[in-house]
PDB file of C-alpha atoms and ligand atoms in Angstrom:
ATOM      1  CA  MET A   1      47.065  68.330 123.958  1.00  0.00           C
ATOM      2  CA  THR A   2      44.725  68.899 120.954  1.00  0.00           C
ATOM      3  CA  GLU A   3      43.960  65.944 119.378  1.00  0.00           C
ATOM      4  CA  PRO A   4      43.669  65.282 116.075  1.00  0.00           C
ATOM      5  CA  LEU A   5      39.753  65.429 114.378  1.00  0.00           C
ATOM      6  CA  ILE A   6      39.393  61.263 113.373  1.00  0.00           C
ATOM      7  CA  SER A   7      36.255  59.892 112.475  1.00  0.00           C
ATOM      8  CA  ASP A   8      34.809  58.367 115.482  1.00  0.00           C
ATOM      9  CA  ARG A   9      36.086  60.685 118.098  1.00  0.00           C
ATOM     10  CA  PRO A  10      35.455  64.102 119.107  1.00  0.00           C
ATOM     11  CA  PRO A  11      37.928  66.528 119.062  1.00  0.00           C
ATOM     12  CA  ALA A  12      37.126  68.140 122.575  1.00  0.00           C
ATOM     13  CA  ALA A  13      40.125  67.253 125.928  1.00  0.00           C
ATOM     14  CA  GLY A  14      38.904  66.355 128.889  1.00  0.00           C
ATOM     15  CA  CYS A  15      35.799  64.424 129.673  1.00  0.00           C
ATOM     16  CA  GLY A  16      35.531  64.217 126.033  1.00  0.00           C
ATOM     17  CA  CYS A  17      31.641  65.856 126.112  1.00  0.00           C
ATOM     18  CA  GLY A  18      32.414  69.362 124.463  1.00  0.00           C
ATOM     19  CA  ALA A  19      32.270  68.519 121.060  1.00  0.00           C
ATOM     20  CA  PRO A  20      28.922  69.840 119.557  1.00  0.00           C
ATOM     21  CA  VAL A  21      27.278  66.823 118.598  1.00  0.00           C
ATOM     22  CA  LYS A  22      24.307  66.429 115.663  1.00  0.00           C
ATOM     23  CA  PHE A  23      21.457  63.640 115.997  1.00  0.00           C
ATOM     24  CA  ASP A  24      20.509  63.972 112.521  1.00  0.00           C
ATOM     25  CA  GLY A  25      18.404  60.189 111.852  1.00  0.00           C
ATOM     26  CA  ALA A  26      19.035  59.359 115.716  1.00  0.00           C
ATOM     27  CA  SER A  27      15.848  57.293 116.515  1.00  0.00           C
ATOM     28  CA  PRO A  28      12.488  58.761 118.865  1.00  0.00           C
ATOM     29  CA  ALA A  29      13.671  55.983 121.345  1.00  0.00           C
ATOM     30  CA  TYR A  30      17.333  57.404 121.257  1.00  0.00           C
ATOM     31  CA  ARG A  31      15.610  60.972 121.547  1.00  0.00           C
ATOM     32  CA  ARG A  32      14.133  59.207 125.377  1.00  0.00           C
ATOM     33  CA  ILE A  33      16.915  58.083 126.656  1.00  0.00           C
ATOM     34  CA  LEU A  34      18.744  61.350 125.186  1.00  0.00           C
ATOM     35  CA  LEU A  35      15.929  63.158 127.603  1.00  0.00           C
ATOM     36  CA  SER A  36      16.379  61.083 130.805  1.00  0.00           C
ATOM     37  CA  VAL A  37      19.810  62.196 130.421  1.00  0.00           C
ATOM     38  CA  ILE A  38      19.729  65.506 130.460  1.00  0.00           C
ATOM     39  CA  ALA A  39      17.429  65.239 132.352  1.00  0.00           C
ATOM     40  CA  ILE A  40      20.346  63.267 134.733  1.00  0.00           C
ATOM     41  CA  ASN A  41      22.839  65.494 134.160  1.00  0.00           C
ATOM     42  CA  ALA A  42      20.760  68.763 135.063  1.00  0.00           C
ATOM     43  CA  ALA A  43      19.306  66.528 138.454  1.00  0.00           C
ATOM     44  CA  ALA A  44      23.316  65.608 139.691  1.00  0.00           C
ATOM     45  CA  PHE A  45      24.224  69.693 138.611  1.00  0.00           C
ATOM     46  CA  LEU A  46      21.747  71.606 141.200  1.00  0.00           C
ATOM     47  CA  ALA A  47      23.568  68.543 143.905  1.00  0.00           C
ATOM     48  CA  VAL A  48      26.707  69.574 143.357  1.00  0.00           C
ATOM     49  CA  ALA A  49      26.612  73.300 142.843  1.00  0.00           C
ATOM     50  CA  GLY A  50      24.461  73.036 145.922  1.00  0.00           C
ATOM     51  CA  GLY A  51      27.165  71.654 147.881  1.00  0.00           C
ATOM     52  CA  ALA A  52      30.291  73.794 145.731  1.00  0.00           C
ATOM     53  CA  VAL A  53      28.641  76.975 146.797  1.00  0.00           C
ATOM     54  CA  ILE A  54      28.018  75.693 150.508  1.00  0.00           C
ATOM     55  CA  GLN A  55      31.277  74.003 150.994  1.00  0.00           C
ATOM     56  CA  GLY A  56      33.667  76.448 148.914  1.00  0.00           C
ATOM     57  CA  SER A  57      34.937  73.695 147.395  1.00  0.00           C
ATOM     58  CA  ALA A  58      36.442  74.133 143.682  1.00  0.00           C
ATOM     59  CA  ALA A  59      36.767  70.239 142.406  1.00  0.00           C
ATOM     60  CA  LEU A  60      32.768  70.353 143.343  1.00  0.00           C
ATOM     61  CA  GLY A  61      32.513  73.758 141.574  1.00  0.00           C
ATOM     62  CA  ALA A  62      34.100  72.109 138.020  1.00  0.00           C
ATOM     63  CA  ASN A  63      32.168  68.650 138.675  1.00  0.00           C
ATOM     64  CA  ALA A  64      29.002  70.976 138.745  1.00  0.00           C
ATOM     65  CA  LEU A  65      30.356  72.568 135.796  1.00  0.00           C
ATOM     66  CA  ASP A  66      30.758  69.234 133.534  1.00  0.00           C
ATOM     67  CA  PHE A  67      27.211  68.689 134.805  1.00  0.00           C
ATOM     68  CA  LEU A  68      26.002  71.601 133.652  1.00  0.00           C
ATOM     69  CA  ALA A  69      27.650  71.739 130.303  1.00  0.00           C
ATOM     70  CA  ASP A  70      26.635  68.365 129.381  1.00  0.00           C
ATOM     71  CA  SER A  71      23.226  69.278 129.715  1.00  0.00           C
ATOM     72  CA  ALA A  72      23.544  71.896 127.859  1.00  0.00           C
ATOM     73  CA  THR A  73      25.349  70.224 125.048  1.00  0.00           C
ATOM     74  CA  TYR A  74      22.850  67.390 124.905  1.00  0.00           C
ATOM     75  CA  ALA A  75      19.859  69.732 125.212  1.00  0.00           C
ATOM     76  CA  ILE A  76      21.080  71.722 122.103  1.00  0.00           C
ATOM     77  CA  SER A  77      21.665  68.863 120.233  1.00  0.00           C
ATOM     78  CA  LEU A  78      18.139  67.118 120.351  1.00  0.00           C
ATOM     79  CA  TRP A  79      17.035  71.161 119.534  1.00  0.00           C
ATOM     80  CA  ALA A  80      19.719  71.475 116.711  1.00  0.00           C
ATOM     81  CA  ILE A  81      18.238  68.183 114.736  1.00  0.00           C
ATOM     82  CA  GLY A  82      17.534  69.231 111.188  1.00  0.00           C
ATOM     83  CA  LYS A  83      18.730  72.858 111.971  1.00  0.00           C
ATOM     84  CA  SER A  84      21.019  74.202 109.362  1.00  0.00           C
ATOM     85  CA  VAL A  85      25.307  73.737 109.773  1.00  0.00           C
ATOM     86  CA  ARG A  86      25.338  77.703 110.285  1.00  0.00           C
ATOM     87  CA  VAL A  87      22.601  77.851 113.170  1.00  0.00           C
ATOM     88  CA  ARG A  88      23.781  74.440 115.143  1.00  0.00           C
ATOM     89  CA  SER A  89      27.841  75.888 114.384  1.00  0.00           C
ATOM     90  CA  GLY A  90      25.944  78.601 116.329  1.00  0.00           C
ATOM     91  CA  ALA A  91      24.866  77.589 118.860  1.00  0.00           C
ATOM     92  CA  ALA A  92      28.113  75.345 119.750  1.00  0.00           C
ATOM     93  CA  LEU A  93      29.961  78.213 118.920  1.00  0.00           C
ATOM     94  CA  LEU A  94      28.539  80.388 122.309  1.00  0.00           C
ATOM     95  CA  LYS A  95      28.720  76.943 124.010  1.00  0.00           C
ATOM     96  CA  GLY A  96      32.064  76.825 123.868  1.00  0.00           C
ATOM     97  CA  ALA A  97      32.887  81.350 124.850  1.00  0.00           C
ATOM     98  CA  SER A  98      30.270  79.870 128.024  1.00  0.00           C
ATOM     99  CA  LEU A  99      32.114  77.207 128.458  1.00  0.00           C
ATOM    100  CA  ALA A 100      35.283  78.905 128.528  1.00  0.00           C
ATOM    101  CA  LEU A 101      33.673  81.682 130.921  1.00  0.00           C
ATOM    102  CA  LEU A 102      32.360  79.370 133.396  1.00  0.00           C
ATOM    103  CA  ALA A 103      36.041  78.006 133.386  1.00  0.00           C
ATOM    104  CA  VAL A 104      37.757  80.923 134.429  1.00  0.00           C
ATOM    105  CA  PHE A 105      35.330  81.950 137.044  1.00  0.00           C
ATOM    106  CA  ILE A 106      36.673  78.519 138.429  1.00  0.00           C
ATOM    107  CA  LEU A 107      39.830  79.236 138.257  1.00  0.00           C
ATOM    108  CA  GLY A 108      39.700  82.235 139.634  1.00  0.00           C
ATOM    109  CA  PHE A 109      36.847  81.134 142.290  1.00  0.00           C
ATOM    110  CA  ALA A 110      40.260  77.896 142.794  1.00  0.00           C
ATOM    111  CA  VAL A 111      42.520  81.234 144.535  1.00  0.00           C
ATOM    112  CA  TRP A 112      40.503  83.183 145.804  1.00  0.00           C
ATOM    113  CA  ARG A 113      39.569  79.618 147.995  1.00  0.00           C
ATOM    114  CA  ALA A 114      43.197  79.137 149.024  1.00  0.00           C
ATOM    115  CA  LEU A 115      43.975  82.697 150.433  1.00  0.00           C
ATOM    116  CA  SER A 116      40.337  83.051 152.346  1.00  0.00           C
ATOM    117  CA  GLY A 117      37.842  81.040 153.820  1.00  0.00           C
ATOM    118  CA  ALA A 118      38.040  77.916 155.988  1.00  0.00           C
ATOM    119  CA  PRO A 119      38.834  74.350 154.020  1.00  0.00           C
ATOM    120  CA  PRO A 120      36.020  72.535 152.425  1.00  0.00           C
ATOM    121  CA  GLU A 121      34.456  69.426 154.015  1.00  0.00           C
ATOM    122  CA  GLY A 122      36.073  66.137 152.671  1.00  0.00           C
ATOM    123  CA  ALA A 123      33.637  63.924 153.256  1.00  0.00           C
ATOM    124  CA  VAL A 124      30.876  66.500 151.882  1.00  0.00           C
ATOM    125  CA  ILE A 125      32.449  66.268 148.659  1.00  0.00           C
ATOM    126  CA  THR A 126      33.720  62.661 148.780  1.00  0.00           C
ATOM    127  CA  SER A 127      29.765  62.217 149.245  1.00  0.00           C
ATOM    128  CA  LEU A 128      29.257  64.690 146.163  1.00  0.00           C
ATOM    129  CA  GLY A 129      31.439  62.707 144.021  1.00  0.00           C
ATOM    130  CA  MET A 130      30.068  59.501 144.627  1.00  0.00           C
ATOM    131  CA  LEU A 131      26.244  60.624 143.511  1.00  0.00           C
ATOM    132  CA  GLY A 132      28.074  62.106 140.752  1.00  0.00           C
ATOM    133  CA  PHE A 133      29.906  59.053 139.910  1.00  0.00           C
ATOM    134  CA  LEU A 134      25.774  56.705 140.342  1.00  0.00           C
ATOM    135  CA  ALA A 135      23.993  59.774 138.391  1.00  0.00           C
ATOM    136  CA  ASN A 136      26.436  59.136 135.297  1.00  0.00           C
ATOM    137  CA  GLY A 137      26.387  55.013 136.193  1.00  0.00           C
ATOM    138  CA  VAL A 138      22.853  55.646 135.371  1.00  0.00           C
ATOM    139  CA  ALA A 139      23.619  57.353 132.256  1.00  0.00           C
ATOM    140  CA  ALA A 140      25.918  55.204 131.089  1.00  0.00           C
ATOM    141  CA  LEU A 141      23.419  52.231 131.475  1.00  0.00           C
ATOM    142  CA  LEU A 142      20.291  54.062 129.570  1.00  0.00           C
ATOM    143  CA  LEU A 143      23.110  54.351 126.742  1.00  0.00           C
ATOM    144  CA  VAL A 144      25.041  51.560 127.093  1.00  0.00           C
ATOM    145  CA  ARG A 145      23.005  49.738 124.486  1.00  0.00           C
ATOM    146  CA  HIS A 146      23.668  52.643 122.047  1.00  0.00           C
ATOM    147  CA  ARG A 147      26.925  52.955 122.459  1.00  0.00           C
ATOM    148  CA  ASP A 148      28.547  51.792 118.594  1.00  0.00           C
ATOM    149  CA  GLY A 149      26.224  53.568 116.848  1.00  0.00           C
ATOM    150  CA  ASP A 150      27.512  56.829 114.531  1.00  0.00           C
ATOM    151  CA  ALA A 151      30.578  59.293 115.512  1.00  0.00           C
ATOM    152  CA  ASN A 152      27.418  61.488 117.273  1.00  0.00           C
ATOM    153  CA  VAL A 153      25.969  58.668 119.570  1.00  0.00           C
ATOM    154  CA  ARG A 154      29.434  57.244 120.433  1.00  0.00           C
ATOM    155  CA  SER A 155      30.204  60.261 121.688  1.00  0.00           C
ATOM    156  CA  VAL A 156      28.104  60.770 124.191  1.00  0.00           C
ATOM    157  CA  TRP A 157      28.961  57.210 125.693  1.00  0.00           C
ATOM    158  CA  LEU A 158      32.630  58.494 125.058  1.00  0.00           C
ATOM    159  CA  CYS A 159      31.714  60.828 127.383  1.00  0.00           C
ATOM    160  CA  THR A 160      29.316  59.650 129.843  1.00  0.00           C
ATOM    161  CA  ARG A 161      32.375  57.528 130.101  1.00  0.00           C
ATOM    162  CA  ASN A 162      35.164  59.548 131.084  1.00  0.00           C
ATOM    163  CA  ASP A 163      32.067  61.664 133.408  1.00  0.00           C
ATOM    164  CA  LEU A 164      32.884  58.361 135.522  1.00  0.00           C
ATOM    165  CA  ILE A 165      36.414  59.156 136.202  1.00  0.00           C
ATOM    166  CA  GLU A 166      35.874  62.049 136.167  1.00  0.00           C
ATOM    167  CA  SER A 167      33.527  61.901 139.182  1.00  0.00           C
ATOM    168  CA  LEU A 168      35.939  58.958 141.226  1.00  0.00           C
ATOM    169  CA  VAL A 169      39.265  61.759 141.369  1.00  0.00           C
ATOM    170  CA  VAL A 170      36.313  64.705 143.247  1.00  0.00           C
ATOM    171  CA  ALA A 171      35.790  61.749 145.768  1.00  0.00           C
ATOM    172  CA  ALA A 172      39.176  60.421 145.700  1.00  0.00           C
ATOM    173  CA  ALA A 173      40.082  64.553 146.250  1.00  0.00           C
ATOM    174  CA  GLY A 174      37.612  65.142 148.499  1.00  0.00           C
ATOM    175  CA  GLY A 175      39.336  61.936 150.481  1.00  0.00           C
ATOM    176  CA  LEU A 176      42.882  63.718 150.892  1.00  0.00           C
ATOM    177  CA  VAL A 177      41.190  67.253 151.875  1.00  0.00           C
ATOM    178  CA  TRP A 178      39.830  64.671 154.388  1.00  0.00           C
ATOM    179  CA  LEU A 179      42.751  62.832 155.219  1.00  0.00           C
ATOM    180  CA  THR A 180      45.797  65.271 154.843  1.00  0.00           C
ATOM    181  CA  ALA A 181      42.694  67.917 156.714  1.00  0.00           C
ATOM    182  CA  SER A 182      43.759  70.458 153.965  1.00  0.00           C
ATOM    183  CA  ARG A 183      42.102  72.237 150.684  1.00  0.00           C
ATOM    184  CA  TRP A 184      45.149  71.895 148.429  1.00  0.00           C
ATOM    185  CA  PRO A 185      44.011  68.596 147.215  1.00  0.00           C
ATOM    186  CA  ASP A 186      40.758  70.313 146.506  1.00  0.00           C
ATOM    187  CA  LEU A 187      42.204  73.332 145.236  1.00  0.00           C
ATOM    188  CA  ILE A 188      44.639  71.457 142.342  1.00  0.00           C
ATOM    189  CA  ALA A 189      41.400  68.670 141.390  1.00  0.00           C
ATOM    190  CA  GLY A 190      39.474  71.555 140.815  1.00  0.00           C
ATOM    191  CA  GLY A 191      42.265  74.044 138.949  1.00  0.00           C
ATOM    192  CA  VAL A 192      43.211  71.043 137.202  1.00  0.00           C
ATOM    193  CA  LEU A 193      39.610  70.213 136.057  1.00  0.00           C
ATOM    194  CA  ALA A 194      38.764  73.982 134.954  1.00  0.00           C
ATOM    195  CA  LEU A 195      41.739  74.081 132.558  1.00  0.00           C
ATOM    196  CA  VAL A 196      40.804  70.174 131.026  1.00  0.00           C
ATOM    197  CA  PHE A 197      37.565  72.601 130.661  1.00  0.00           C
ATOM    198  CA  LEU A 198      39.475  76.028 129.129  1.00  0.00           C
ATOM    199  CA  GLN A 199      41.595  73.464 126.626  1.00  0.00           C
ATOM    200  CA  SER A 200      38.162  71.515 125.587  1.00  0.00           C
ATOM    201  CA  ALA A 201      36.412  75.072 125.414  1.00  0.00           C
ATOM    202  CA  TRP A 202      39.007  76.553 122.791  1.00  0.00           C
ATOM    203  CA  SER A 203      38.541  73.518 120.372  1.00  0.00           C
ATOM    204  CA  ILE A 204      34.995  74.037 120.460  1.00  0.00           C
ATOM    205  CA  ILE A 205      35.243  77.278 119.549  1.00  0.00           C
ATOM    206  CA  ARG A 206      37.973  76.708 117.044  1.00  0.00           C
ATOM    207  CA  GLN A 207      35.874  73.947 115.546  1.00  0.00           C
ATOM    208  CA  SER A 208      32.498  75.975 115.230  1.00  0.00           C
ATOM    209  CA  GLN A 209      34.780  78.590 113.455  1.00  0.00           C
ATOM    210  CA  GLN A 210      36.272  76.753 111.477  1.00  0.00           C
ATOM    211  CA  GLU A 211      32.251  75.015 110.324  1.00  0.00           C
ATOM    212  CA  LEU A 212      30.737  78.363 110.083  1.00  0.00           C
ATOM    213  CA  ARG A 213      33.935  79.521 107.185  1.00  0.00           C
ATOM    214  CA  ASP A 214      33.098  76.220 105.756  1.00  0.00           C
ATOM    215  CA  ALA A 215      29.130  76.723 105.847  1.00  0.00           C
ATOM    216  CA  ALA A 216      29.487  80.910 104.617  1.00  0.00           C
TER     217      ALA A 216
HETATM  218 ZN1  LIG B 301      31.585  65.965 130.404  1.00  0.00          ZN
END
């Protein structure tokens, strides 16, 4: 399901946030906006990860992983402005590897939660899903004026927009947990999101290896 490498979209699957983003030439105003978006993603990560741990929710765990990965991606992008291709590709490789590790961890967590412990509270999952929707909504409002920039600027916009949908999926999974009094909607949503991240990680790793080879 890997998308072809076309000029105006990142090659990563899923939320579309996986591709390393390079901001050479970005304006100070855009850098400020990006810093705010990093802060929003980091705060949402803390809230959603807290809920995931307390409730033992796979969907929230996967959602938290996305917020963490996005703040890391944007932070690396800001840091990497003006650095060599080799440094940027190396950072992307490291990020792809850690994303893969975390996705495997979420999958293992979902399997473990299928077998043990009390089912999570659907209302908590839905509330935190809506909180994530709000966080991504604010980020989207900040970014909307810059949505038609170059390929890299555009990928941040697309990724934030896709994460709005992901938050709704998490909120809906919570609703289904509540309706069916079953843990399975949470485990399925978490497992599917983790698989999507695994695929993103795979394409990041492949792309950065290619860039490192080209740079050598
Ligand atoms: Zn994302």
